[in-house]
């Protein structure tokens, strides 16, 4: 991945939760009108979600930064490319096929997925490049979806796939293509079923912008950001550890687990500290300590009991 360049965001631009929540209820008041607009507008309506036990009191990263400083190589390799180049992407109509070692394979329409019990999930996101954000996602536990397809006893892993649409994704056409497509990712089944693991359909009270993985993306907050695969069209329950895009492209630098771990450096840089986007703007280079499992050790460390986390990076 390319070198780290933080966006120019002043600390004063960080949105307190109380302010964005009041914006949300303002949007909510307008929602009645949208209700008549029909299924085609499912992604245009503001989202209502229940509070969750998983939250943080840390200041939220400004929406402007979350939606303008992205990694989404299907739209280009620079941080500003996804916002600039995703205007033609069509997140509707959309389906997610769930297949493999399941009793009840099923293709879910996005309208159906939006009806899962949505929750506010404010999570830290730590990118492998050394920056982090605090993002108020809206989503539902991946386990709720897996329950519906009834995984078989032989299923040990979950494989995920992003859409391939060169006509709408400029990074997928032309002479230079940074990665092989589709972008693919995977989790162990117990990681996929963990209550922290969600499928996100929104952020800051609204449906996902294209650059953040519309209409539905994975969020696994204790792993480096690249595990959180965007614009998912397929989820497969499988027996063997699935291939993943970044491990395939450079297995020495990117492993299957990719748990945030300040004690295991990337071969080309330290992972001990990170820059929180919005911490004092461009000229403030103050970095904060990176926490084991991105601060979620109490919840997830037991998943890896007895494992060598240096060998399983
Ligand atoms: N998913 C797809 N399909 N393609 C990508 O290039 N980039 C990953 C991840 N998911 C990526 C992806 C990386 S490196 C990060 S850090 C996060 O998305 C960034 O998510 P965000 O832009 O919503 O912050």
CSV table of C-alpha atoms and ligand atoms in Angstrom, one decimal:
chain,number,residue,atom,x,y,z
A,1,UNK,CA,0.0,0.0,0.0
A,2,UNK,CA,1.2,3.5,-0.7
A,3,UNK,CA,2.8,5.9,1.8
A,4,UNK,CA,0.7,7.6,4.5
A,5,UNK,CA,-0.4,11.2,3.8
A,6,UNK,CA,-3.0,12.6,6.3
A,7,UNK,CA,-5.8,14.8,5.1
A,8,UNK,CA,-6.0,18.4,6.2
A,9,UNK,CA,-8.7,18.3,8.9
A,10,UNK,CA,-8.6,20.6,12.0
A,11,UNK,CA,-9.4,19.1,15.4
A,12,UNK,CA,-12.2,21.7,15.6
A,13,UNK,CA,-14.0,20.0,12.7
A,14,UNK,CA,-14.6,16.8,14.7
A,15,UNK,CA,-18.3,16.3,15.1
A,16,UNK,CA,-19.6,15.7,18.6
A,17,UNK,CA,-22.2,12.8,18.6
A,18,UNK,CA,-24.9,15.1,20.0
A,19,UNK,CA,-24.7,17.4,17.0
A,20,UNK,CA,-24.8,14.7,14.3
A,21,UNK,CA,-27.6,12.9,16.2
A,22,UNK,CA,-29.7,16.0,16.1
A,23,UNK,CA,-29.0,16.2,12.3
A,24,UNK,CA,-30.2,12.7,12.1
A,25,UNK,CA,-33.5,13.3,13.9
A,26,UNK,CA,-34.0,16.3,11.6
A,27,UNK,CA,-33.5,13.9,8.6
A,28,UNK,CA,-35.8,11.5,10.4
A,29,UNK,CA,-38.6,14.1,10.5
A,30,UNK,CA,-38.3,14.2,6.7
A,31,UNK,CA,-38.5,10.5,6.3
A,32,UNK,CA,-42.3,10.2,6.1
A,33,UNK,CA,-42.2,11.8,2.7
A,34,UNK,CA,-39.6,9.4,1.5
A,35,UNK,CA,-41.6,6.4,2.6
A,36,UNK,CA,-43.9,6.8,-0.4
A,37,UNK,CA,-41.0,6.9,-2.8
A,38,UNK,CA,-40.9,3.1,-3.2
A,39,UNK,CA,-38.3,0.3,-3.0
A,40,UNK,CA,-36.0,2.0,-5.6
A,41,UNK,CA,-35.2,4.7,-3.0
A,42,UNK,CA,-34.3,2.2,-0.2
A,43,UNK,CA,-30.8,3.7,-0.1
A,44,UNK,CA,-32.0,7.3,-0.1
A,45,UNK,CA,-33.8,7.2,3.2
A,46,UNK,CA,-32.1,8.1,6.5
A,47,UNK,CA,-31.5,5.0,8.6
A,48,UNK,CA,-32.9,4.4,12.1
A,49,UNK,CA,-30.8,2.2,14.3
A,50,UNK,CA,-30.8,1.0,17.9
A,51,UNK,CA,-28.0,1.9,20.4
A,52,UNK,CA,-25.5,-0.9,20.9
A,53,UNK,CA,-23.3,-2.0,23.8
A,54,UNK,CA,-20.4,-1.6,21.5
A,55,UNK,CA,-19.5,2.0,21.5
A,56,UNK,CA,-16.7,4.4,22.3
A,57,UNK,CA,-16.5,7.9,23.9
A,58,UNK,CA,-13.6,8.9,21.7
A,59,UNK,CA,-14.3,11.9,19.4
A,60,UNK,CA,-15.7,10.8,16.0
A,61,UNK,CA,-13.6,11.4,12.9
A,62,UNK,CA,-15.3,14.1,10.8
A,63,UNK,CA,-17.7,12.8,8.2
A,64,UNK,CA,-15.7,14.8,5.6
A,65,UNK,CA,-12.6,12.8,6.4
A,66,UNK,CA,-14.3,9.4,6.5
A,67,UNK,CA,-15.8,10.0,3.1
A,68,UNK,CA,-12.8,11.7,1.3
A,69,UNK,CA,-9.8,9.8,2.6
A,70,UNK,CA,-10.4,6.2,1.4
A,71,UNK,CA,-8.8,3.0,0.3
A,72,UNK,CA,-11.0,1.4,-2.5
A,73,UNK,CA,-8.6,0.4,-5.3
A,74,UNK,CA,-11.5,-0.4,-7.6
A,75,UNK,CA,-11.7,3.4,-7.9
A,76,UNK,CA,-8.0,4.2,-7.9
A,77,UNK,CA,-5.0,3.9,-5.6
A,78,UNK,CA,-4.9,7.4,-4.2
A,79,UNK,CA,-6.8,8.4,-1.1
A,80,UNK,CA,-8.9,11.0,-2.9
A,81,UNK,CA,-9.7,8.7,-5.9
A,82,UNK,CA,-12.7,6.8,-4.4
A,83,UNK,CA,-14.6,10.0,-3.6
A,84,UNK,CA,-13.7,11.5,-7.0
A,85,UNK,CA,-14.3,8.4,-9.2
A,86,UNK,CA,-17.3,6.6,-7.7
A,87,UNK,CA,-20.0,8.9,-8.9
A,88,UNK,CA,-21.2,6.5,-11.6
A,89,UNK,CA,-21.3,3.5,-9.4
A,90,UNK,CA,-24.8,2.1,-9.0
A,91,UNK,CA,-25.5,0.4,-5.6
A,92,UNK,CA,-29.0,-0.4,-6.7
A,93,UNK,CA,-30.3,-3.0,-7.6
A,94,UNK,CA,-28.0,-5.2,-5.4
A,95,UNK,CA,-28.0,-8.7,-4.2
A,96,UNK,CA,-25.7,-10.7,-1.9
A,97,UNK,CA,-25.4,-14.4,-2.7
A,98,UNK,CA,-24.7,-16.6,0.4
A,99,UNK,CA,-23.7,-20.1,-0.6
A,100,UNK,CA,-21.2,-23.0,0.1
A,101,UNK,CA,-21.5,-25.3,3.1
A,102,UNK,CA,-24.9,-24.2,4.3
A,103,UNK,CA,-28.2,-25.9,4.7
A,104,UNK,CA,-30.2,-23.0,3.1
A,105,UNK,CA,-28.2,-21.1,0.4
A,106,UNK,CA,-29.9,-17.8,-0.4
A,107,UNK,CA,-29.6,-14.7,-2.5
A,108,UNK,CA,-30.6,-11.7,-0.4
A,109,UNK,CA,-31.9,-8.5,-1.9
A,110,UNK,CA,-30.5,-5.3,-0.4
A,111,UNK,CA,-34.0,-4.3,0.7
A,112,UNK,CA,-34.2,-7.5,2.7
A,113,UNK,CA,-30.7,-6.8,4.2
A,114,UNK,CA,-31.7,-3.3,5.3
A,115,UNK,CA,-34.5,-4.9,7.4
A,116,UNK,CA,-32.1,-6.8,9.7
A,117,UNK,CA,-32.0,-5.1,13.1
A,118,UNK,CA,-29.7,-2.2,12.5
A,119,UNK,CA,-27.5,-0.9,15.3
A,120,UNK,CA,-25.2,2.1,15.9
A,121,UNK,CA,-21.7,0.7,16.1
A,122,UNK,CA,-19.0,3.3,16.6
A,123,UNK,CA,-15.7,1.6,16.0
A,124,UNK,CA,-12.1,2.5,15.7
A,125,UNK,CA,-10.7,1.6,12.3
A,126,UNK,CA,-6.9,1.1,12.1
A,127,UNK,CA,-5.4,0.9,8.7
A,128,UNK,CA,-2.3,-1.2,8.1
A,129,UNK,CA,-0.7,2.0,6.7
A,130,UNK,CA,-0.6,3.6,10.2
A,131,UNK,CA,-3.6,5.9,10.4
A,132,UNK,CA,-6.9,5.4,12.2
A,133,UNK,CA,-10.4,6.9,12.4
A,134,UNK,CA,-13.4,6.6,14.7
A,135,UNK,CA,-16.4,5.8,12.6
A,136,UNK,CA,-20.1,5.7,13.6
A,137,UNK,CA,-21.2,2.8,11.4
A,138,UNK,CA,-24.8,1.5,11.2
A,139,UNK,CA,-25.1,-2.2,10.6
A,140,UNK,CA,-26.1,-5.6,11.9
A,141,UNK,CA,-24.1,-8.6,13.2
A,142,UNK,CA,-22.9,-10.9,10.4
A,143,UNK,CA,-23.9,-13.8,12.6
A,144,UNK,CA,-27.6,-12.8,12.1
A,145,UNK,CA,-27.2,-13.4,8.3
A,146,UNK,CA,-25.2,-16.6,8.8
A,147,UNK,CA,-28.0,-18.0,11.1
A,148,UNK,CA,-30.5,-17.7,8.3
A,149,UNK,CA,-28.5,-19.9,5.9
A,150,UNK,CA,-27.7,-22.5,8.5
A,151,UNK,CA,-23.9,-23.3,8.2
A,152,UNK,CA,-23.1,-27.0,8.1
A,153,UNK,CA,-20.7,-28.6,10.6
A,154,UNK,CA,-18.1,-28.8,7.9
A,155,UNK,CA,-18.0,-25.0,7.4
A,156,UNK,CA,-14.8,-23.6,9.0
A,157,UNK,CA,-14.3,-20.3,7.2
A,158,UNK,CA,-16.2,-17.5,5.5
A,159,UNK,CA,-15.1,-16.1,2.1
A,160,UNK,CA,-16.2,-12.7,0.8
A,161,UNK,CA,-16.1,-11.2,-2.7
A,162,UNK,CA,-16.5,-7.6,-3.9
A,163,UNK,CA,-18.4,-6.8,-7.1
A,164,UNK,CA,-16.5,-6.6,-10.5
A,165,UNK,CA,-17.9,-3.8,-12.7
A,166,UNK,CA,-15.1,-2.3,-14.9
A,167,UNK,CA,-17.7,0.0,-16.6
A,168,UNK,CA,-18.5,1.6,-13.2
A,169,UNK,CA,-15.1,1.1,-11.5
A,170,UNK,CA,-12.2,2.9,-13.2
A,171,UNK,CA,-9.6,1.0,-11.2
A,172,UNK,CA,-10.8,-2.2,-12.8
A,173,UNK,CA,-10.2,-1.1,-16.4
A,174,UNK,CA,-7.3,0.2,-18.4
A,175,UNK,CA,-3.6,-0.6,-18.6
A,176,UNK,CA,-2.6,-0.4,-15.0
A,177,UNK,CA,-4.7,-2.5,-12.6
A,178,UNK,CA,-3.3,-2.4,-9.1
A,179,UNK,CA,-4.9,-5.7,-7.9
A,180,UNK,CA,-6.4,-8.8,-9.4
A,181,UNK,CA,-10.3,-8.7,-9.2
A,182,UNK,CA,-12.5,-9.5,-7.5
A,183,UNK,CA,-11.1,-8.2,-4.2
A,184,UNK,CA,-11.5,-11.1,-1.9
A,185,UNK,CA,-11.3,-11.6,1.9
A,186,UNK,CA,-11.9,-14.2,4.5
A,187,UNK,CA,-12.5,-14.9,8.2
A,188,UNK,CA,-12.5,-17.9,10.4
A,189,UNK,CA,-16.1,-18.9,11.2
A,190,UNK,CA,-15.8,-18.0,14.9
A,191,UNK,CA,-14.4,-14.6,13.9
A,192,UNK,CA,-17.3,-14.1,11.5
A,193,UNK,CA,-19.8,-15.1,14.2
A,194,UNK,CA,-18.2,-12.8,16.8
A,195,UNK,CA,-20.7,-10.1,18.0
A,196,UNK,CA,-18.3,-7.3,17.0
A,197,UNK,CA,-18.3,-8.4,13.4
A,198,UNK,CA,-20.9,-6.5,11.4
A,199,UNK,CA,-22.1,-5.9,7.9
A,200,UNK,CA,-22.4,-2.1,7.7
A,201,UNK,CA,-25.0,-0.4,5.5
A,202,UNK,CA,-24.5,3.2,6.7
A,203,UNK,CA,-22.4,5.7,8.6
A,204,UNK,CA,-23.3,9.0,10.4
A,205,UNK,CA,-27.0,8.1,10.2
A,206,UNK,CA,-27.2,7.7,6.4
A,207,UNK,CA,-26.7,4.9,3.9
A,208,UNK,CA,-23.1,4.2,2.9
A,209,UNK,CA,-21.5,6.6,0.3
A,210,UNK,CA,-20.1,4.7,-2.7
A,211,UNK,CA,-16.5,5.4,-1.6
A,212,UNK,CA,-17.1,3.6,1.7
A,213,UNK,CA,-18.4,0.4,0.2
A,214,UNK,CA,-22.1,0.9,-0.8
A,215,UNK,CA,-24.4,-0.7,-0.4
A,216,UNK,CA,-23.0,-3.2,2.1
A,217,UNK,CA,-19.5,-3.9,3.5
A,218,UNK,CA,-17.8,-5.8,6.2
A,219,UNK,CA,-16.4,-4.2,9.4
A,220,UNK,CA,-14.1,-6.2,11.7
A,221,UNK,CA,-12.8,-3.6,14.1
A,222,UNK,CA,-9.9,-5.6,15.7
A,223,UNK,CA,-8.2,-6.3,12.3
A,224,UNK,CA,-6.4,-4.0,10.0
A,225,UNK,CA,-8.8,-2.1,7.7
A,226,UNK,CA,-8.1,-4.1,4.6
A,227,UNK,CA,-10.0,-7.1,6.1
A,228,UNK,CA,-13.2,-4.9,6.0
A,229,UNK,CA,-14.1,-5.7,2.4
A,230,UNK,CA,-16.4,-3.3,0.5
A,231,UNK,CA,-19.4,-3.6,-1.9
A,232,UNK,CA,-19.9,-7.3,-1.2
A,233,UNK,CA,-21.8,-9.5,-3.7
A,234,UNK,CA,-20.9,-13.0,-2.4
A,235,UNK,CA,-20.4,-14.7,0.9
A,236,UNK,CA,-19.4,-18.4,0.9
A,237,UNK,CA,-19.0,-20.8,3.8
A,238,UNK,CA,-16.0,-23.0,3.1
A,239,UNK,CA,-13.9,-25.7,4.7
A,240,UNK,CA,-10.4,-24.5,3.9
A,241,UNK,CA,-8.8,-21.1,4.7
A,242,UNK,CA,-9.8,-18.8,1.9
A,243,UNK,CA,-7.4,-16.9,-0.3
A,244,UNK,CA,-7.3,-13.1,0.3
A,245,UNK,CA,-6.3,-10.3,-2.0
A,246,UNK,CA,-3.5,-8.8,0.1
A,247,UNK,CA,-2.0,-12.1,1.1
A,248,UNK,CA,-2.0,-13.2,-2.6
A,249,UNK,CA,-0.3,-10.0,-3.6
A,250,UNK,CA,2.4,-10.1,-0.9
A,251,UNK,CA,2.3,-12.9,1.6
A,252,UNK,CA,5.4,-11.7,3.4
A,253,UNK,CA,3.7,-8.4,4.3
A,254,UNK,CA,0.1,-9.4,4.7
A,255,UNK,CA,-1.2,-12.5,6.5
A,256,UNK,CA,-4.6,-14.1,6.7
A,257,UNK,CA,-5.3,-13.0,10.3
A,258,UNK,CA,-4.1,-9.4,10.2
A,259,UNK,CA,-5.1,-8.7,13.8
A,260,UNK,CA,-4.0,-5.2,14.8
A,261,UNK,CA,-0.8,-6.0,16.8
A,262,UNK,CA,1.6,-3.2,17.9
A,263,UNK,CA,4.2,-6.0,18.7
A,264,UNK,CA,4.4,-7.3,15.1
A,265,UNK,CA,5.9,-4.8,12.7
A,266,UNK,CA,5.0,-4.7,9.0
A,267,UNK,CA,8.3,-5.6,7.2
A,268,UNK,CA,8.6,-2.0,6.0
A,269,UNK,CA,7.4,0.0,9.0
A,270,UNK,CA,6.6,-0.2,12.7
A,271,UNK,CA,3.0,-0.9,13.8
A,272,UNK,CA,3.6,0.4,17.3
A,273,UNK,CA,1.9,3.8,16.8
A,274,UNK,CA,-0.8,5.4,14.7
A,275,UNK,CA,-2.0,8.8,13.6
A,276,UNK,CA,-5.6,9.5,14.4
A,277,UNK,CA,-7.1,11.3,11.4
A,278,UNK,CA,-8.3,14.7,12.7
A,279,UNK,CA,-5.7,14.9,15.6
A,280,UNK,CA,-4.6,18.5,15.2
A,281,UNK,CA,-4.5,18.7,11.4
A,282,UNK,CA,-1.8,18.3,8.8
A,283,UNK,CA,1.2,19.8,10.7
A,284,UNK,CA,0.6,17.9,13.9
A,285,UNK,CA,2.5,14.6,13.7
A,286,UNK,CA,1.7,13.5,17.2
A,287,UNK,CA,1.0,9.7,17.1
A,288,UNK,CA,-0.7,7.6,19.7
A,289,UNK,CA,0.1,4.1,20.8
A,290,UNK,CA,-1.6,1.3,18.8
A,291,UNK,CA,-3.5,-1.1,21.1
A,292,UNK,CA,-3.4,-4.9,20.8
A,293,UNK,CA,-6.5,-6.0,18.8
A,294,UNK,CA,-7.1,-2.3,18.2
A,295,UNK,CA,-8.4,-1.9,21.8
A,296,UNK,CA,-10.8,-4.8,21.5
A,297,UNK,CA,-8.6,-7.4,23.4
A,298,UNK,CA,-11.2,-7.9,26.2
A,299,UNK,CA,-13.7,-9.0,23.6
A,300,UNK,CA,-11.6,-11.0,21.1
A,301,UNK,CA,-8.3,-12.2,22.6
A,302,UNK,CA,-9.8,-15.5,23.7
A,303,UNK,CA,-10.4,-16.4,20.0
A,304,UNK,CA,-6.6,-16.7,19.6
A,305,UNK,CA,-5.7,-18.5,22.9
A,306,UNK,CA,-2.7,-20.7,22.4
A,307,UNK,CA,-1.9,-19.3,18.9
A,308,UNK,CA,1.5,-17.7,18.0
A,309,UNK,CA,0.4,-14.3,16.8
A,310,UNK,CA,3.8,-13.5,15.3
A,311,UNK,CA,3.6,-16.6,13.1
A,312,UNK,CA,-0.1,-16.0,12.4
A,313,UNK,CA,0.2,-12.3,11.4
B,1,LIG,N1,-12.5,-3.3,-0.2
B,1,LIG,C1,-12.3,-3.4,-1.5
B,1,LIG,N2,-13.2,-4.0,-2.3
B,1,LIG,N3,-11.3,-2.7,-2.1
B,1,LIG,C2,-10.4,-2.1,-1.4
B,1,LIG,O1,-9.4,-1.5,-2.0
B,1,LIG,N4,-9.5,-1.4,0.8
B,1,LIG,C3,-9.5,-1.8,2.2
B,1,LIG,C4,-10.8,-2.0,2.9
B,1,LIG,N5,-11.8,-2.6,2.0
B,1,LIG,C5,-10.5,-2.0,0.0
B,1,LIG,C6,-11.6,-2.7,0.6
B,1,LIG,C7,-8.6,-1.0,3.1
B,1,LIG,S1,-6.9,-1.0,2.8
B,1,LIG,C8,-9.1,-0.2,4.1
B,1,LIG,S2,-8.1,0.7,5.2
B,1,LIG,C9,-10.6,0.0,4.2
B,1,LIG,O2,-11.3,-0.7,3.2
B,1,LIG,C10,-10.9,1.5,4.2
B,1,LIG,O3,-12.3,1.7,4.4
B,1,LIG,P1,-12.9,3.2,4.4
B,1,LIG,O4,-12.4,3.8,3.1
B,1,LIG,O5,-14.4,3.1,4.5
B,1,LIG,O6,-12.3,3.9,5.6
